[in-house]
C-alpha atoms as an extended CHARMM CRD file, in Angstrom:
* protein
*
       142  EXT
         1         1  PRO       CA             -4.9980000000      -10.9940000000       -0.0560000000  PROA      1               0.0000000000
         2         2  TRP       CA             -6.3740000000       -8.3710000000        1.7080000000  PROA      2               0.0000000000
         3         3  VAL       CA             -5.4480000000       -7.6420000000        5.5080000000  PROA      3               0.0000000000
         4         4  LEU       CA             -8.3780000000       -5.5410000000        7.3710000000  PROA      4               0.0000000000
         5         5  THR       CA             -7.1810000000       -4.6560000000       10.4850000000  PROA      5               0.0000000000
         6         6  PRO       CA             -8.5340000000       -6.3680000000       13.6840000000  PROA      6               0.0000000000
         7         7  ASN       CA            -11.2720000000       -4.5610000000       15.4970000000  PROA      7               0.0000000000
         8         8  THR       CA            -11.7160000000       -2.0520000000       12.5470000000  PROA      8               0.0000000000
         9         9  GLN       CA            -14.9150000000       -1.0740000000       11.6910000000  PROA      9               0.0000000000
        10        10  ILE       CA            -15.9500000000       -0.0690000000        8.1010000000  PROA      10              0.0000000000
        11        11  ASP       CA            -18.0000000000        3.2840000000        7.4780000000  PROA      11              0.0000000000
        12        12  LYS       CA            -19.7480000000        1.9760000000        3.4650000000  PROA      12              0.0000000000
        13        13  ASP       CA            -20.0580000000        5.6250000000        2.8580000000  PROA      13              0.0000000000
        14        14  LYS       CA            -16.9520000000        7.2330000000        3.8560000000  PROA      14              0.0000000000
        15        15  GLU       CA            -14.5130000000        7.9700000000        1.4930000000  PROA      15              0.0000000000
        16        16  TYR       CA            -10.8200000000        6.2060000000        3.0570000000  PROA      16              0.0000000000
        17        17  PHE       CA             -7.6270000000        7.8440000000        1.9160000000  PROA      17              0.0000000000
        18        18  THR       CA             -5.8370000000        4.7630000000        0.1630000000  PROA      18              0.0000000000
        19        19  VAL       CA             -2.2690000000        4.4610000000       -1.2560000000  PROA      19              0.0000000000
        20        20  ALA       CA             -0.5690000000        2.9270000000       -3.5940000000  PROA      20              0.0000000000
        21        21  THR       CA              3.1860000000        2.4690000000       -3.8310000000  PROA      21              0.0000000000
        22        22  TRP       CA              4.9920000000        0.5500000000       -6.2260000000  PROA      22              0.0000000000
        23        23  GLY       CA              9.1300000000        0.0480000000       -6.5460000000  PROA      23              0.0000000000
        24        24  THR       CA             10.5530000000       -1.0770000000       -9.9560000000  PROA      24              0.0000000000
        25        25  MET       CA             14.5590000000       -2.9810000000       -9.0530000000  PROA      25              0.0000000000
        26        26  HSD       CA             16.1790000000       -5.6740000000      -10.2190000000  PROA      26              0.0000000000
        27        27  SER       CA             15.2540000000       -9.1930000000       -8.6730000000  PROA      27              0.0000000000
        28        28  LEU       CA             18.6060000000       -9.7550000000       -7.2360000000  PROA      28              0.0000000000
        29        29  ASN       CA             16.6480000000       -6.7970000000       -4.6940000000  PROA      29              0.0000000000
        30        30  ILE       CA             13.5160000000       -8.7940000000       -4.1690000000  PROA      30              0.0000000000
        31        31  PHE       CA             15.2520000000      -10.4050000000       -0.9810000000  PROA      31              0.0000000000
        32        32  LYS       CA             16.0330000000       -7.3740000000        0.9160000000  PROA      32              0.0000000000
        33        33  PHE       CA             12.8370000000       -6.1850000000       -0.2570000000  PROA      33              0.0000000000
        34        34  ALA       CA             10.9700000000       -9.3500000000        1.0140000000  PROA      34              0.0000000000
        35        35  TRP       CA             12.8370000000       -8.7080000000        4.3750000000  PROA      35              0.0000000000
        36        36  LEU       CA             12.8290000000       -5.1450000000        5.0380000000  PROA      36              0.0000000000
        37        37  THR       CA              9.0320000000       -5.3300000000        3.9630000000  PROA      37              0.0000000000
        38        38  SER       CA              8.2060000000       -8.3030000000        6.8770000000  PROA      38              0.0000000000
        39        39  LYS       CA              9.5720000000       -5.1840000000        9.3140000000  PROA      39              0.0000000000
        40        40  ILE       CA              7.3640000000       -2.9390000000        8.2040000000  PROA      40              0.0000000000
        41        41  GLY       CA              4.1310000000       -5.0610000000        7.8660000000  PROA      41              0.0000000000
        42        42  LYS       CA              4.5710000000       -5.3560000000       12.0590000000  PROA      42              0.0000000000
        43        43  GLN       CA              4.9320000000       -2.0630000000       12.2970000000  PROA      43              0.0000000000
        44        44  LEU       CA              2.0390000000       -1.3570000000        9.6780000000  PROA      44              0.0000000000
        45        45  HSD       CA             -0.9680000000       -3.8910000000       11.6760000000  PROA      45              0.0000000000
        46        46  SER       CA              0.4840000000       -2.2240000000       15.2350000000  PROA      46              0.0000000000
        47        47  GLU       CA             -2.9570000000       -0.7900000000       17.3100000000  PROA      47              0.0000000000
        48        48  GLY       CA             -2.9830000000        2.5740000000       17.1450000000  PROA      48              0.0000000000
        49        49  SER       CA             -1.6700000000        3.0500000000       13.4500000000  PROA      49              0.0000000000
        50        50  GLY       CA             -4.6270000000        4.3630000000       11.8980000000  PROA      50              0.0000000000
        51        51  LEU       CA             -4.2300000000        1.4940000000        9.1180000000  PROA      51              0.0000000000
        52        52  ILE       CA             -7.9400000000       -0.1320000000        8.1360000000  PROA      52              0.0000000000
        53        53  GLY       CA             -6.2980000000       -2.7600000000        5.8040000000  PROA      53              0.0000000000
        54        54  GLU       CA             -3.4740000000       -3.5370000000        3.0150000000  PROA      54              0.0000000000
        55        55  THR       CA             -2.6830000000       -5.8310000000        0.6610000000  PROA      55              0.0000000000
        56        56  ARG       CA              0.8360000000       -6.5820000000       -1.3040000000  PROA      56              0.0000000000
        57        57  GLN       CA              1.8870000000       -8.1530000000       -4.2810000000  PROA      57              0.0000000000
        58        58  VAL       CA              5.2800000000       -8.8990000000       -6.6960000000  PROA      58              0.0000000000
        59        59  THR       CA              5.2370000000       -9.3410000000      -10.1570000000  PROA      59              0.0000000000
        60        60  ASN       CA              8.1990000000      -10.5310000000      -11.9690000000  PROA      60              0.0000000000
        61        61  TRP       CA              8.5700000000       -8.8130000000      -15.5380000000  PROA      61              0.0000000000
        62        62  GLY       CA             11.4120000000      -10.5210000000      -16.9000000000  PROA      62              0.0000000000
        63        63  PHE       CA             14.8750000000      -11.9600000000      -15.4900000000  PROA      63              0.0000000000
        64        64  SER       CA             16.5030000000       -8.9620000000      -14.0170000000  PROA      64              0.0000000000
        65        65  ASP       CA             13.5240000000       -6.7700000000      -13.4140000000  PROA      65              0.0000000000
        66        66  CYS       CA             10.2520000000       -7.1510000000      -10.7200000000  PROA      66              0.0000000000
        67        67  ARG       CA              7.6720000000       -4.7800000000       -8.9370000000  PROA      67              0.0000000000
        68        68  GLY       CA              6.7600000000       -4.6820000000       -5.1290000000  PROA      68              0.0000000000
        69        69  GLU       CA              3.6430000000       -3.0310000000       -4.2250000000  PROA      69              0.0000000000
        70        70  THR       CA              1.6580000000       -1.8940000000       -1.7950000000  PROA      70              0.0000000000
        71        71  PHE       CA             -2.3150000000       -1.2680000000       -1.4430000000  PROA      71              0.0000000000
        72        72  THR       CA             -2.9560000000        0.2680000000        2.2430000000  PROA      72              0.0000000000
        73        73  VAL       CA             -6.2840000000        2.5880000000        2.4470000000  PROA      73              0.0000000000
        74        74  TRP       CA             -5.9780000000        4.6740000000        6.7030000000  PROA      74              0.0000000000
        75        75  GLN       CA             -8.2470000000        5.8870000000        8.7710000000  PROA      75              0.0000000000
        76        76  LYS       CA             -6.9510000000        9.6680000000        7.5980000000  PROA      76              0.0000000000
        77        77  ARG       CA             -4.2960000000       11.4090000000        5.7270000000  PROA      77              0.0000000000
        78        78  GLU       CA             -2.2640000000       12.0780000000        8.9930000000  PROA      78              0.0000000000
        79        79  ASP       CA             -1.9770000000        8.6820000000       10.0470000000  PROA      79              0.0000000000
        80        80  MET       CA             -0.7250000000        7.4170000000        6.6210000000  PROA      80              0.0000000000
        81        81  ALA       CA              2.0930000000       10.1840000000        6.8610000000  PROA      81              0.0000000000
        82        82  ALA       CA              2.7070000000        9.8020000000       10.0450000000  PROA      82              0.0000000000
        83        83  PHE       CA              3.6510000000        6.3400000000        9.7290000000  PROA      83              0.0000000000
        84        84  TYR       CA              5.1740000000        7.3320000000        6.5780000000  PROA      84              0.0000000000
        85        85  ARG       CA              8.2020000000        9.4210000000        8.2790000000  PROA      85              0.0000000000
        86        86  SER       CA              8.2660000000        6.6880000000       11.1600000000  PROA      86              0.0000000000
        87        87  GLY       CA             10.5920000000        3.2670000000       12.1960000000  PROA      87              0.0000000000
        88        88  ALA       CA             10.6770000000        0.4870000000       10.1180000000  PROA      88              0.0000000000
        89        89  HSD       CA              9.6060000000        2.0750000000        6.7400000000  PROA      89              0.0000000000
        90        90  LYS       CA             11.6870000000        5.3350000000        6.9340000000  PROA      90              0.0000000000
        91        91  ASN       CA             14.4630000000        2.8620000000        7.1840000000  PROA      91              0.0000000000
        92        92  ALA       CA             13.7210000000        0.7850000000        4.4690000000  PROA      92              0.0000000000
        93        93  MET       CA             13.3600000000        4.1570000000        2.4560000000  PROA      93              0.0000000000
        94        94  ILE       CA             16.8600000000        4.9960000000        3.5890000000  PROA      94              0.0000000000
        95        95  SER       CA             18.0930000000        1.4750000000        3.0140000000  PROA      95              0.0000000000
        96        96  MET       CA             16.2640000000        0.8870000000       -0.6100000000  PROA      96              0.0000000000
        97        97  LYS       CA             16.5540000000        4.3370000000       -1.8190000000  PROA      97              0.0000000000
        98        98  ASP       CA             19.8720000000        3.3510000000       -4.3720000000  PROA      98              0.0000000000
        99        99  ASP       CA             17.6410000000        0.3190000000       -5.3830000000  PROA      99              0.0000000000
       100       100  VAL       CA             14.0060000000        0.6780000000       -6.1160000000  PROA      100             0.0000000000
       101       101  SER       CA             12.4100000000        3.7700000000       -8.0500000000  PROA      101             0.0000000000
       102       102  PHE       CA              9.4460000000        3.9650000000       -5.9030000000  PROA      102             0.0000000000
       103       103  ARG       CA              6.2200000000        5.7760000000       -7.4600000000  PROA      103             0.0000000000
       104       104  VAL       CA              3.0410000000        6.4490000000       -5.4970000000  PROA      104             0.0000000000
       105       105  LYS       CA             -0.8080000000        7.1590000000       -5.7130000000  PROA      105             0.0000000000
       106       106  ARG       CA             -3.5550000000        8.7690000000       -3.9190000000  PROA      106             0.0000000000
       107       107  VAL       CA             -7.2620000000        7.9870000000       -3.7820000000  PROA      107             0.0000000000
       108       108  TRP       CA            -10.5130000000        8.1790000000       -1.7250000000  PROA      108             0.0000000000
       109       109  VAL       CA            -12.0620000000        4.9670000000       -1.7560000000  PROA      109             0.0000000000
       110       110  LYS       CA            -15.2470000000        4.1830000000       -0.1820000000  PROA      110             0.0000000000
       111       111  GLY       CA            -15.5610000000        1.7470000000        2.3820000000  PROA      111             0.0000000000
       112       112  SER       CA            -18.4940000000        0.0400000000        0.1340000000  PROA      112             0.0000000000
       113       113  ASP       CA            -15.1840000000       -0.6900000000       -2.6740000000  PROA      113             0.0000000000
       114       114  LEU       CA            -13.2010000000       -1.9360000000        0.0010000000  PROA      114             0.0000000000
       115       115  PRO       CA            -12.1810000000       -6.2450000000       -0.4660000000  PROA      115             0.0000000000
       116       116  THR       CA            -13.7220000000       -8.4110000000        1.6110000000  PROA      116             0.0000000000
       117       117  PRO       CA            -10.8930000000       -9.8600000000        3.6130000000  PROA      117             0.0000000000
       118       118  GLY       CA             -9.1130000000      -13.0250000000        2.5740000000  PROA      118             0.0000000000
       119       119  ASP       CA            -11.2190000000      -12.9960000000       -1.1510000000  PROA      119             0.0000000000
       120       120  TYR       CA             -8.7820000000      -12.9500000000       -3.6770000000  PROA      120             0.0000000000
       121       121  GLU       CA            -11.0140000000      -12.2290000000       -6.7310000000  PROA      121             0.0000000000
       122       122  SER       CA            -12.4980000000       -8.9330000000       -4.9410000000  PROA      122             0.0000000000
       123       123  ASN       CA             -8.9000000000       -7.9430000000       -3.9210000000  PROA      123             0.0000000000
       124       124  LYS       CA             -7.7650000000       -8.5590000000       -7.4880000000  PROA      124             0.0000000000
       125       125  THR       CA            -10.7150000000       -5.8800000000       -8.7480000000  PROA      125             0.0000000000
       126       126  PHE       CA             -9.8870000000       -3.5210000000       -5.8860000000  PROA      126             0.0000000000
       127       127  VAL       CA             -6.0890000000       -3.3150000000       -7.2790000000  PROA      127             0.0000000000
       128       128  LEU       CA             -7.3680000000       -2.8710000000      -11.2340000000  PROA      128             0.0000000000
       129       129  ARG       CA             -9.9570000000       -0.3550000000       -9.9560000000  PROA      129             0.0000000000
       130       130  ILE       CA             -7.3120000000        1.3750000000       -7.9160000000  PROA      130             0.0000000000
       131       131  LYS       CA             -4.7520000000        1.0470000000      -11.1380000000  PROA      131             0.0000000000
       132       132  ARG       CA             -7.6420000000        1.7520000000      -13.7510000000  PROA      132             0.0000000000
       133       133  GLY       CA             -7.8290000000        4.9250000000      -12.0300000000  PROA      133             0.0000000000
       134       134  ASP       CA            -11.7630000000        4.2880000000      -11.5700000000  PROA      134             0.0000000000
       135       135  PHE       CA            -11.5090000000        6.0830000000       -7.7880000000  PROA      135             0.0000000000
       136       136  PRO       CA            -11.3970000000       10.0590000000       -7.3920000000  PROA      136             0.0000000000
       137       137  GLU       CA             -7.7930000000       11.0050000000       -6.5610000000  PROA      137             0.0000000000
       138       138  ALA       CA             -6.5250000000       12.4650000000       -3.3750000000  PROA      138             0.0000000000
       139       139  VAL       CA             -4.5090000000       15.6690000000       -4.4250000000  PROA      139             0.0000000000
       140       140  LYS       CA             -1.4060000000       16.0600000000       -2.2220000000  PROA      140             0.0000000000
       141       141  LYS       CA             -1.8050000000       19.0500000000        0.8340000000  PROA      141             0.0000000000
       142       142  THR       CA              0.0190000000       21.9840000000        0.1880000000  PROA      142             0.0000000000
């Protein structure tokens, strides 16, 4: 489900920097991935990270293939960049670099389009809209 960072105020008219990441891997790697993701979650939700909210999911594509996905929404692009280069996230990326094929998609999402915390259907709709390309792409800064 969608988890909103405590004490976060959403401006319905503001566009927030949103990142969808997914990694495909052999199903035997999912336990390591889940363990590392739990460590990342603790850092992600620490005060001052700049995170607005996030959701995660794992899907199986068959006996030997699965996909881990995260969808994070940030106050500022710089908050996301600082998080990705630090602590648990950086360690997980190094640890899984040979086990997971990672991809990323960056978009701008208005506060009014964010899901309702704990609401499965609004979370599902939010994820599908990102995957469909309903939000403007946040081109990488040069």
